[in-house]
Amino acid sequence: MRLLNYECQTAFWQDFSIAEKFGKEAIIDTYKRARKEWGKDKIYGTELSMVLNRKCWFHYEAQNMEISQLYSKLWAEYHDFVLDNWEGENLAYYLRVTN
């Protein structure tokens, strides 16, 4: 899958798509596992943020507000984590790619 002219390096989109079939708790669990395992890696962490953001808009456009709001909350939580904890080239990469 391509995401906004970005060639995906992970299976995050597919992972969250599978989780969606099992409901909100599965989405939250998938987020927690991805963040724990990959959340500090600049490339995978950046892609996690991008997927969360795109999933939010995807479900908004489909008028699935409950799931859209969940993804929005998860994205904001992760985005704040990045801004508070990443620095140097890692933060510069995140900001450049997500801009």
mmCIF file of C-alpha atoms in Angstrom:
data_model
loop_
_atom_site.group_PDB
_atom_site.id
_atom_site.type_symbol
_atom_site.label_atom_id
_atom_site.label_comp_id
_atom_site.label_asym_id
_atom_site.label_seq_id
_atom_site.Cartn_x
_atom_site.Cartn_y
_atom_site.Cartn_z
ATOM 1 C CA MET A 1 0.000 0.000 0.000
ATOM 2 C CA ARG A 2 1.167 3.482 -0.754
ATOM 3 C CA LEU A 3 0.294 6.185 1.709
ATOM 4 C CA LEU A 4 0.152 9.757 0.430
ATOM 5 C CA ASN A 5 3.033 9.258 -2.025
ATOM 6 C CA TYR A 6 5.024 7.432 0.652
ATOM 7 C CA GLU A 7 6.113 3.829 0.116
ATOM 8 C CA CYS A 8 5.159 1.961 3.308
ATOM 9 C CA GLN A 9 7.881 0.031 5.105
ATOM 10 C CA THR A 10 5.588 -1.752 7.564
ATOM 11 C CA ALA A 11 2.372 -3.741 7.677
ATOM 12 C CA PHE A 12 0.743 -1.256 10.070
ATOM 13 C CA TRP A 13 -2.109 -0.442 7.674
ATOM 14 C CA GLN A 14 -2.932 -4.125 7.297
ATOM 15 C CA ASP A 15 -2.480 -4.790 11.026
ATOM 16 C CA PHE A 16 -4.966 -2.071 11.951
ATOM 17 C CA SER A 17 -7.362 -3.152 9.196
ATOM 18 C CA ILE A 18 -7.430 -6.638 10.691
ATOM 19 C CA ALA A 19 -7.870 -5.251 14.204
ATOM 20 C CA GLU A 20 -10.853 -3.174 13.057
ATOM 21 C CA LYS A 21 -12.760 -6.384 12.346
ATOM 22 C CA PHE A 22 -12.519 -7.210 16.068
ATOM 23 C CA GLY A 23 -13.473 -3.802 17.440
ATOM 24 C CA LYS A 24 -12.040 -0.930 19.410
ATOM 25 C CA GLU A 25 -10.169 -3.012 21.980
ATOM 26 C CA ALA A 26 -8.306 -4.818 19.206
ATOM 27 C CA ILE A 27 -7.353 -1.487 17.641
ATOM 28 C CA ILE A 28 -6.055 -0.243 20.993
ATOM 29 C CA ASP A 29 -4.130 -3.472 21.542
ATOM 30 C CA THR A 30 -2.570 -3.241 18.068
ATOM 31 C CA TYR A 31 -1.566 0.362 18.781
ATOM 32 C CA LYS A 32 0.001 -0.532 22.125
ATOM 33 C CA ARG A 33 1.987 -3.405 20.620
ATOM 34 C CA ALA A 34 3.183 -1.339 17.649
ATOM 35 C CA ARG A 35 4.135 1.571 19.878
ATOM 36 C CA LYS A 36 5.980 -0.653 22.356
ATOM 37 C CA GLU A 37 7.918 -2.492 19.683
ATOM 38 C CA TRP A 38 8.475 0.234 17.083
ATOM 39 C CA GLY A 39 7.489 3.544 18.694
ATOM 40 C CA LYS A 40 11.048 4.817 19.127
ATOM 41 C CA ASP A 41 12.282 3.846 15.655
ATOM 42 C CA LYS A 42 12.266 6.959 13.471
ATOM 43 C CA ILE A 43 11.069 5.240 10.294
ATOM 44 C CA TYR A 44 8.559 2.804 11.789
ATOM 45 C CA GLY A 45 7.402 5.280 14.422
ATOM 46 C CA THR A 46 6.822 7.914 11.769
ATOM 47 C CA GLU A 47 4.878 5.442 9.689
ATOM 48 C CA LEU A 48 2.800 4.454 12.713
ATOM 49 C CA SER A 49 1.809 8.103 13.119
ATOM 50 C CA MET A 50 0.970 8.407 9.434
ATOM 51 C CA VAL A 51 -1.195 5.288 9.474
ATOM 52 C CA LEU A 52 -3.064 6.400 12.605
ATOM 53 C CA ASN A 53 -3.750 9.775 10.996
ATOM 54 C CA ARG A 54 -4.853 8.310 7.685
ATOM 55 C CA LYS A 55 -7.067 5.729 9.405
ATOM 56 C CA CYS A 56 -8.723 8.585 11.294
ATOM 57 C CA TRP A 57 -9.590 10.352 8.037
ATOM 58 C CA PHE A 58 -10.499 7.106 6.268
ATOM 59 C CA HIS A 59 -13.147 6.329 8.886
ATOM 60 C CA TYR A 60 -14.286 9.945 9.054
ATOM 61 C CA GLU A 61 -14.963 9.896 5.312
ATOM 62 C CA ALA A 62 -16.835 6.602 5.765
ATOM 63 C CA GLN A 63 -18.883 8.311 8.514
ATOM 64 C CA ASN A 64 -17.679 5.842 11.131
ATOM 65 C CA MET A 65 -17.197 8.516 13.771
ATOM 66 C CA GLU A 66 -16.552 6.182 16.693
ATOM 67 C CA ILE A 67 -13.544 4.557 15.031
ATOM 68 C CA SER A 68 -12.397 7.853 13.516
ATOM 69 C CA GLN A 69 -12.354 9.463 16.959
ATOM 70 C CA LEU A 70 -10.449 6.519 18.401
ATOM 71 C CA TYR A 71 -7.756 6.833 15.737
ATOM 72 C CA SER A 72 -7.670 10.594 16.298
ATOM 73 C CA LYS A 73 -7.076 10.049 20.016
ATOM 74 C CA LEU A 74 -4.352 7.463 19.385
ATOM 75 C CA TRP A 75 -2.663 9.688 16.804
ATOM 76 C CA ALA A 76 -2.683 12.708 19.148
ATOM 77 C CA GLU A 77 -1.263 10.609 21.994
ATOM 78 C CA TYR A 78 1.541 9.265 19.825
ATOM 79 C CA HIS A 79 2.238 12.627 18.149
ATOM 80 C CA ASP A 80 2.596 14.269 21.572
ATOM 81 C CA PHE A 81 4.944 11.465 22.642
ATOM 82 C CA VAL A 82 7.140 12.068 19.601
ATOM 83 C CA LEU A 83 7.248 15.829 20.112
ATOM 84 C CA ASP A 84 8.098 15.401 23.791
ATOM 85 C CA ASN A 85 10.682 12.619 23.441
ATOM 86 C CA TRP A 86 12.324 12.630 20.043
ATOM 87 C CA GLU A 87 15.079 15.053 19.148
ATOM 88 C CA GLY A 88 17.746 15.688 16.566
ATOM 89 C CA GLU A 89 17.583 13.769 13.304
ATOM 90 C CA ASN A 90 14.774 11.504 14.566
ATOM 91 C CA LEU A 91 12.471 14.470 15.212
ATOM 92 C CA ALA A 92 13.584 16.222 12.024
ATOM 93 C CA TYR A 93 12.765 13.077 10.016
ATOM 94 C CA TYR A 94 9.340 12.764 11.648
ATOM 95 C CA LEU A 95 8.460 16.394 10.979
ATOM 96 C CA ARG A 96 9.784 16.298 7.409
ATOM 97 C CA VAL A 97 7.940 13.124 6.430
ATOM 98 C CA THR A 98 4.656 13.935 8.157
ATOM 99 C CA ASN A 99 4.539 17.510 6.890
#
